[in-house]
mmCIF file of C-alpha atoms and ligand atoms in Angstrom:
data_model
loop_
_atom_site.group_PDB
_atom_site.id
_atom_site.type_symbol
_atom_site.label_atom_id
_atom_site.label_comp_id
_atom_site.label_asym_id
_atom_site.label_seq_id
_atom_site.Cartn_x
_atom_site.Cartn_y
_atom_site.Cartn_z
ATOM 1 C CA MET A 234 110.009 81.477 118.418
ATOM 2 C CA SER A 235 108.554 83.841 115.700
ATOM 3 C CA THR A 236 104.765 84.560 115.204
ATOM 4 C CA SER A 237 103.091 86.188 112.286
ATOM 5 C CA PHE A 238 99.893 87.586 111.112
ATOM 6 C CA THR A 239 98.535 89.557 108.095
ATOM 7 C CA ILE A 240 96.395 92.647 108.104
ATOM 8 C CA ASN A 241 94.253 93.475 104.453
ATOM 9 C CA VAL A 242 92.776 97.041 104.215
ATOM 10 C CA PRO A 243 90.945 97.687 101.039
ATOM 11 C CA ALA A 244 91.244 100.854 98.673
ATOM 12 C CA THR A 245 88.195 103.125 99.031
ATOM 13 C CA SER A 246 86.303 105.597 96.817
ATOM 14 C CA ALA A 247 84.910 108.612 98.514
ATOM 15 C CA ASN A 248 82.677 111.688 98.192
ATOM 16 C CA ILE A 249 80.252 109.321 96.717
ATOM 17 C CA GLY A 250 77.298 111.122 94.893
ATOM 18 C CA PRO A 251 75.903 114.081 97.356
ATOM 19 C CA GLY A 252 77.948 112.636 100.250
ATOM 20 C CA PHE A 253 81.057 114.967 99.818
ATOM 21 C CA ASP A 254 83.481 114.157 102.964
ATOM 22 C CA VAL A 255 80.778 111.934 103.809
ATOM 23 C CA MET A 256 80.333 108.516 101.928
ATOM 24 C CA GLY A 257 82.776 105.869 101.016
ATOM 25 C CA LEU A 258 83.107 102.559 99.637
ATOM 26 C CA SER A 259 85.392 99.848 99.965
ATOM 27 C CA LEU A 260 87.014 98.311 96.827
ATOM 28 C CA SER A 261 88.672 95.071 96.025
ATOM 29 C CA LEU A 262 92.018 96.361 95.645
ATOM 30 C CA TYR A 263 94.266 95.850 99.002
ATOM 31 C CA LEU A 264 97.069 97.039 101.055
ATOM 32 C CA THR A 265 98.671 94.017 102.870
ATOM 33 C CA VAL A 266 100.780 94.246 105.977
ATOM 34 C CA LYS A 267 102.503 90.984 107.327
ATOM 35 C CA ALA A 268 103.929 91.459 110.608
ATOM 36 C CA ARG A 269 106.493 88.702 111.860
ATOM 37 C CA VAL A 270 107.347 88.987 115.407
ATOM 38 C CA ASP A 271 110.925 87.421 116.571
ATOM 39 C CA PRO A 272 111.872 88.004 120.224
ATOM 40 C CA GLN A 273 115.296 86.589 119.381
ATOM 41 C CA GLN A 274 116.530 89.400 117.073
ATOM 42 C CA PRO A 275 118.052 92.264 118.491
ATOM 43 C CA THR A 276 116.250 95.135 119.678
ATOM 44 C CA THR A 277 116.050 98.822 118.549
ATOM 45 C CA PRO A 278 114.070 101.888 119.399
ATOM 46 C CA THR A 279 111.340 101.285 117.602
ATOM 47 C CA ASN A 280 111.761 97.299 117.140
ATOM 48 C CA ILE A 281 110.465 97.625 113.459
ATOM 49 C CA SER A 282 112.260 96.654 110.401
ATOM 50 C CA LEU A 283 110.237 97.757 107.438
ATOM 51 C CA VAL A 284 110.381 96.153 103.939
ATOM 52 C CA TYR A 285 107.935 97.339 101.127
ATOM 53 C CA GLU A 286 106.990 96.305 97.665
ATOM 54 C CA GLY A 287 104.275 97.206 95.285
ATOM 55 C CA GLU A 288 102.886 100.658 94.056
ATOM 56 C CA ASN A 289 105.371 103.488 94.601
ATOM 57 C CA SER A 290 107.757 100.844 96.221
ATOM 58 C CA SER A 291 110.920 103.177 95.837
ATOM 59 C CA GLY A 292 109.207 106.313 96.727
ATOM 60 C CA LEU A 293 108.066 105.758 100.111
ATOM 61 C CA SER A 294 110.255 106.005 103.442
ATOM 62 C CA LEU A 295 111.198 102.776 104.953
ATOM 63 C CA ASP A 296 112.096 104.779 108.016
ATOM 64 C CA PRO A 297 109.494 103.565 110.807
ATOM 65 C CA ASN A 298 109.234 107.204 112.363
ATOM 66 C CA THR A 299 108.246 108.498 108.927
ATOM 67 C CA ASN A 300 106.441 105.799 107.035
ATOM 68 C CA LEU A 301 102.634 106.644 107.474
ATOM 69 C CA ILE A 302 101.886 103.161 108.394
ATOM 70 C CA THR A 303 104.389 102.489 111.105
ATOM 71 C CA ARG A 304 104.321 106.023 112.250
ATOM 72 C CA THR A 305 100.698 105.749 112.821
ATOM 73 C CA SER A 306 101.459 102.598 114.700
ATOM 74 C CA LEU A 307 103.771 103.917 116.995
ATOM 75 C CA TYR A 308 101.606 106.996 117.553
ATOM 76 C CA VAL A 309 98.755 104.609 118.761
ATOM 77 C CA LEU A 310 101.467 102.894 120.837
ATOM 78 C CA ALA A 311 102.647 105.873 122.402
ATOM 79 C CA CYS A 312 99.407 106.810 123.318
ATOM 80 C CA SER A 313 98.874 103.511 125.051
ATOM 81 C CA GLY A 314 102.011 103.779 126.901
ATOM 82 C CA HIS A 315 104.555 101.781 124.801
ATOM 83 C CA GLN A 316 107.785 103.259 123.250
ATOM 84 C CA GLY A 317 107.978 101.277 120.279
ATOM 85 C CA PHE A 318 106.725 97.767 119.118
ATOM 86 C CA PRO A 319 106.949 95.256 122.201
ATOM 87 C CA HIS A 320 109.161 92.828 120.349
ATOM 88 C CA PRO A 321 111.625 93.100 117.216
ATOM 89 C CA THR A 322 109.087 92.934 114.148
ATOM 90 C CA THR A 323 109.518 92.779 110.386
ATOM 91 C CA VAL A 324 106.667 94.621 109.025
ATOM 92 C CA ALA A 325 106.537 93.503 105.191
ATOM 93 C CA VAL A 326 104.184 95.808 103.285
ATOM 94 C CA ASN A 327 102.586 94.730 99.791
ATOM 95 C CA ASN A 328 100.744 97.770 98.467
ATOM 96 C CA ARG A 329 98.411 97.294 95.392
ATOM 97 C CA ILE A 330 96.802 100.889 95.997
ATOM 98 C CA PRO A 331 98.114 103.378 93.813
ATOM 99 C CA LEU A 332 99.101 106.594 95.582
ATOM 100 C CA GLY A 333 97.549 109.876 95.467
ATOM 101 C CA ARG A 334 95.053 108.738 92.731
ATOM 102 C CA GLY A 335 91.680 109.095 94.722
ATOM 103 C CA LEU A 336 91.655 105.490 96.040
ATOM 104 C CA GLY A 337 92.256 106.082 99.559
ATOM 105 C CA SER A 338 95.991 104.859 99.686
ATOM 106 C CA SER A 339 96.681 107.304 102.870
ATOM 107 C CA GLY A 340 93.540 106.304 104.591
ATOM 108 C CA ALA A 341 94.226 102.447 103.973
ATOM 109 C CA ALA A 342 97.759 103.096 105.496
ATOM 110 C CA VAL A 343 96.320 104.869 108.621
ATOM 111 C CA VAL A 344 94.007 102.017 109.162
ATOM 112 C CA ALA A 345 96.749 99.538 108.635
ATOM 113 C CA GLY A 346 99.005 101.200 111.089
ATOM 114 C CA VAL A 347 95.982 101.412 113.566
ATOM 115 C CA LEU A 348 95.270 97.743 113.261
ATOM 116 C CA LEU A 349 98.973 96.689 113.398
ATOM 117 C CA ALA A 350 99.393 98.675 116.613
ATOM 118 C CA ASN A 351 96.280 97.047 118.079
ATOM 119 C CA ALA A 352 97.457 93.598 117.202
ATOM 120 C CA ILE A 353 101.219 93.896 118.144
ATOM 121 C CA ALA A 354 100.498 95.184 121.748
ATOM 122 C CA SER A 355 97.107 93.145 122.007
ATOM 123 C CA LEU A 356 95.505 96.516 122.843
ATOM 124 C CA ASN A 357 91.757 95.393 122.478
ATOM 125 C CA LEU A 358 90.591 98.566 121.099
ATOM 126 C CA SER A 359 87.130 98.880 119.904
ATOM 127 C CA GLN A 360 86.226 99.490 116.467
ATOM 128 C CA GLN A 361 84.910 103.218 117.442
ATOM 129 C CA TRP A 362 88.335 103.750 119.295
ATOM 130 C CA MET A 363 90.348 102.916 116.167
ATOM 131 C CA LEU A 364 88.085 104.935 114.212
ATOM 132 C CA ASP A 365 89.058 107.869 116.672
ATOM 133 C CA TYR A 366 92.815 107.043 115.976
ATOM 134 C CA CYS A 367 92.451 107.056 112.251
ATOM 135 C CA LEU A 368 90.533 110.441 112.302
ATOM 136 C CA MET A 369 93.150 112.271 114.353
ATOM 137 C CA ILE A 370 95.611 111.513 111.486
ATOM 138 C CA GLU A 371 93.299 111.383 108.428
ATOM 139 C CA HIS A 372 91.114 114.706 108.518
ATOM 140 C CA HIS A 373 88.257 113.461 106.614
ATOM 141 C CA PRO A 374 86.350 110.375 107.706
ATOM 142 C CA ASP A 375 84.877 108.972 104.269
ATOM 143 C CA ASN A 376 87.844 106.925 103.196
ATOM 144 C CA VAL A 377 89.052 105.539 106.565
ATOM 145 C CA ALA A 378 85.571 104.689 107.544
ATOM 146 C CA ALA A 379 85.057 102.762 104.663
ATOM 147 C CA ALA A 380 88.442 101.157 104.927
ATOM 148 C CA LEU A 381 88.019 100.221 108.686
ATOM 149 C CA VAL A 382 84.438 98.607 108.689
ATOM 150 C CA GLY A 383 84.074 97.695 104.672
ATOM 151 C CA GLY A 384 81.359 98.143 102.539
ATOM 152 C CA PHE A 385 79.216 101.450 101.690
ATOM 153 C CA VAL A 386 79.837 103.730 104.806
ATOM 154 C CA ALA A 387 78.171 107.222 105.626
ATOM 155 C CA SER A 388 80.369 108.750 108.388
ATOM 156 C CA TYR A 389 80.967 112.371 109.938
ATOM 157 C CA LEU A 390 83.433 113.908 112.045
ATOM 158 C CA ILE A 391 83.344 116.661 115.042
ATOM 159 C CA ASP A 392 85.799 119.476 114.954
ATOM 160 C CA VAL A 393 88.764 118.229 116.922
ATOM 161 C CA ASP A 394 92.271 120.031 118.072
ATOM 162 C CA ARG A 395 95.128 117.963 116.441
ATOM 163 C CA SER A 396 97.829 120.347 117.478
ATOM 164 C CA GLY A 397 100.733 118.120 119.122
ATOM 165 C CA ASN A 398 102.753 115.299 118.202
ATOM 166 C CA ILE A 399 100.201 113.540 115.735
ATOM 167 C CA PRO A 400 101.039 112.013 112.433
ATOM 168 C CA GLU A 401 99.505 113.744 109.375
ATOM 169 C CA SER A 402 98.430 111.793 106.361
ATOM 170 C CA GLU A 403 96.956 114.479 103.973
ATOM 171 C CA ALA A 404 99.193 117.554 103.993
ATOM 172 C CA ASP A 405 101.679 118.517 101.317
ATOM 173 C CA PRO A 406 104.692 116.092 101.584
ATOM 174 C CA ALA A 407 106.828 118.989 102.108
ATOM 175 C CA VAL A 408 104.867 120.392 104.818
ATOM 176 C CA VAL A 409 104.721 116.730 106.433
ATOM 177 C CA GLN A 410 108.547 116.423 106.406
ATOM 178 C CA GLN A 411 108.793 119.704 107.952
ATOM 179 C CA LYS A 412 106.302 118.964 110.570
ATOM 180 C CA GLN A 413 108.063 115.580 111.276
ATOM 181 C CA ARG A 414 111.575 117.303 112.009
ATOM 182 C CA GLU A 415 109.774 119.811 114.062
ATOM 183 C CA GLN A 416 108.329 116.747 116.099
ATOM 184 C CA MET A 417 111.704 115.040 116.260
ATOM 185 C CA ALA A 418 113.365 117.922 117.419
ATOM 186 C CA ALA A 419 110.993 118.389 120.232
ATOM 187 C CA ALA A 420 110.721 114.553 121.057
ATOM 188 C CA ALA A 421 112.516 115.748 124.431
ATOM 189 C CA ASP A 422 108.954 116.328 125.965
ATOM 190 C CA ASP A 423 107.445 113.478 123.722
ATOM 191 C CA SER A 424 104.037 114.369 124.872
ATOM 192 C CA VAL A 425 101.500 112.671 122.552
ATOM 193 C CA LYS A 426 97.968 113.746 122.210
ATOM 194 C CA LEU A 427 95.182 111.056 122.959
ATOM 195 C CA PRO A 428 92.133 111.358 120.485
ATOM 196 C CA PRO A 429 88.989 112.559 122.266
ATOM 197 C CA ASP A 430 86.221 109.944 122.331
ATOM 198 C CA ASN A 431 83.968 109.422 119.656
ATOM 199 C CA ILE A 432 85.431 111.930 117.192
ATOM 200 C CA GLY A 433 83.558 110.227 114.411
ATOM 201 C CA HIS A 434 80.289 108.107 113.604
ATOM 202 C CA PHE A 435 79.730 105.960 110.977
ATOM 203 C CA LEU A 436 76.633 104.205 109.579
ATOM 204 C CA ARG A 437 76.998 101.128 107.157
ATOM 205 C CA LEU A 438 74.534 101.745 104.226
ATOM 206 C CA GLU A 439 72.684 98.990 102.094
ATOM 207 C CA CYS A 440 74.446 98.492 98.583
ATOM 208 C CA SER A 441 72.738 96.554 95.826
ATOM 209 C CA PRO A 442 75.131 93.630 94.864
ATOM 210 C CA LYS A 443 74.215 94.589 91.343
ATOM 211 C CA ILE A 444 76.424 97.704 91.623
ATOM 212 C CA LYS A 445 79.969 96.987 90.448
ATOM 213 C CA ALA A 446 82.829 99.653 90.827
ATOM 214 C CA ILE A 447 85.087 100.458 87.909
ATOM 215 C CA ALA A 448 88.000 102.739 88.840
ATOM 216 C CA ILE A 449 89.737 105.225 86.067
ATOM 217 C CA ILE A 450 92.998 105.309 87.333
ATOM 218 C CA PRO A 451 94.842 108.437 86.226
ATOM 219 C CA GLN A 452 98.391 108.576 85.231
ATOM 220 C CA PHE A 453 99.482 111.451 87.492
ATOM 221 C CA GLU A 454 99.345 111.519 91.337
ATOM 222 C CA LEU A 455 97.560 114.660 92.895
ATOM 223 C CA ALA A 456 97.847 114.870 96.696
ATOM 224 C CA THR A 457 94.684 115.482 98.716
ATOM 225 C CA SER A 458 95.714 118.748 100.044
ATOM 226 C CA LYS A 459 96.375 120.214 96.365
ATOM 227 C CA ALA A 460 93.002 118.859 95.160
ATOM 228 C CA ARG A 461 91.181 120.425 98.139
ATOM 229 C CA ALA A 462 93.076 123.591 97.755
ATOM 230 C CA ALA A 463 91.641 124.035 94.287
ATOM 231 C CA LEU A 464 87.952 123.993 95.471
ATOM 232 C CA PRO A 465 85.984 127.240 95.907
ATOM 233 C CA GLY A 466 85.551 128.372 99.709
ATOM 234 C CA THR A 467 81.793 128.754 98.941
ATOM 235 C CA TYR A 468 79.236 127.156 96.652
ATOM 236 C CA LYS A 469 75.830 128.643 95.302
ATOM 237 C CA THR A 470 72.708 127.403 96.908
ATOM 238 C CA GLN A 471 71.532 126.037 93.338
ATOM 239 C CA ASP A 472 74.742 123.855 92.878
ATOM 240 C CA VAL A 473 74.210 122.280 96.270
ATOM 241 C CA ALA A 474 70.558 121.729 95.803
ATOM 242 C CA ALA A 475 71.599 120.022 92.270
ATOM 243 C CA ARG A 476 73.809 117.382 94.136
ATOM 244 C CA ARG A 477 70.828 116.243 96.260
ATOM 245 C CA PRO A 478 69.895 112.425 96.083
ATOM 246 C CA ILE A 479 67.056 111.900 93.637
ATOM 247 C CA PRO A 480 64.621 109.509 94.759
ATOM 248 C CA GLY A 481 63.216 106.676 92.326
HETATM 249 N N1 ATP B 615 100.954 102.229 101.575
HETATM 250 C C1 ATP B 615 101.467 103.297 101.930
HETATM 251 N N2 ATP B 615 102.539 103.406 102.947
HETATM 252 C C2 ATP B 615 103.016 104.497 103.233
HETATM 253 N N3 ATP B 615 102.470 105.956 102.994
HETATM 254 C C3 ATP B 615 101.455 105.960 102.425
HETATM 255 C C4 ATP B 615 100.937 104.639 101.672
HETATM 256 N N4 ATP B 615 99.782 105.051 100.821
HETATM 257 C C5 ATP B 615 99.621 106.251 101.067
HETATM 258 N N5 ATP B 615 100.896 106.798 101.836
HETATM 259 C C6 ATP B 615 101.218 108.261 102.029
HETATM 260 O O1 ATP B 615 100.004 109.112 101.839
HETATM 261 C C7 ATP B 615 100.215 110.253 100.800
HETATM 262 C C8 ATP B 615 98.920 110.217 99.588
HETATM 263 O O2 ATP B 615 97.840 110.583 100.425
HETATM 264 P P1 ATP B 615 96.641 111.514 99.577
HETATM 265 O O3 ATP B 615 95.802 111.736 100.588
HETATM 266 O O4 ATP B 615 97.454 112.662 98.984
HETATM 267 O O5 ATP B 615 96.147 110.418 98.541
HETATM 268 P P2 ATP B 615 95.141 109.350 98.542
HETATM 269 O O6 ATP B 615 94.849 108.826 100.004
HETATM 270 O O7 ATP B 615 95.750 108.450 97.559
HETATM 271 O O8 ATP B 615 94.048 109.992 97.963
HETATM 272 P P3 ATP B 615 92.552 109.999 98.208
HETATM 273 O O9 ATP B 615 92.501 110.523 99.700
HETATM 274 O O10 ATP B 615 91.852 111.192 97.502
HETATM 275 O O11 ATP B 615 91.901 108.781 97.962
HETATM 276 C C9 ATP B 615 101.383 109.624 99.855
HETATM 277 O O12 ATP B 615 102.067 110.508 99.484
HETATM 278 C C10 ATP B 615 102.038 108.897 101.181
HETATM 279 O O13 ATP B 615 103.027 109.762 101.754
HETATM 280 N N1 HSE B 616 86.688 113.256 101.086
HETATM 281 C C1 HSE B 616 88.108 113.469 101.286
HETATM 282 C C2 HSE B 616 88.554 112.238 100.664
HETATM 283 C C3 HSE B 616 90.044 112.383 100.525
HETATM 284 O O1 HSE B 616 90.797 112.167 102.074
HETATM 285 C C4 HSE B 616 88.347 114.735 100.248
HETATM 286 O O2 HSE B 616 87.775 114.782 99.157
HETATM 287 O O3 HSE B 616 89.500 115.352 100.289
#
């Protein structure tokens, strides 16, 4: 007999006010992942068949080993001693979050992947542990922390060694593909790196219900890696001071 469940993960806005790489806010626009587990279906190495609709539905990989959502799930499962999903599962993604437009689409995909692994294999991961997994993949905490816990969230991240067989959400797509090819070639030794405990920390902040968010979504995509590469390496003290929160 088949069973199913649904995961909804919100879009997020990050770098709120003075909180560069720190403050994120969840928004009412969602990535929805429906999983239907059917032990009667034929098994495959990953046990995943992926269908996708919504934003960029023709541009994203349906290969479970490269799609960011399922690749994240497979990483979490591998860290927990599972090779692939426990039973044949259809993963149906409905994505309403525009990609590469500053609305945390990659963060939502990573959070969905971690939640999916947790549910599919009954891993019982704590919220902190799920955040640790997210932060091995998404290298800035503001989008993923807000997507995982919801609301207005401040977070920070310790330095962590991410070398090894870990999915990557923010690199240039060509670099990601190259890294994935190398990882597949090295899959013989198949070592997976567990996240260290407590990589990131978060605090939910009060947010007045009077504040409403309006997202202005550009008509072009800009990968986080490219946006970050455009930033200067250093800032003048007066510029940093000018970004301080002003009481009142
Ligand atoms: N729903 C999704 N399913 C699979 N992969 C996704 C999904 N959403 C995003 N991605 C992957 O993440 C990449 C976009 O990540 P990127 O960090 O550049 O943009 P973003 O997350 O939308 O922006 P920001 O982090 O600034 O809000 C896409 O090219 C794609 O590879
Ligand atoms: N704070 C992050 C958010 C996107 O990951 C950045 O500006 O790159």
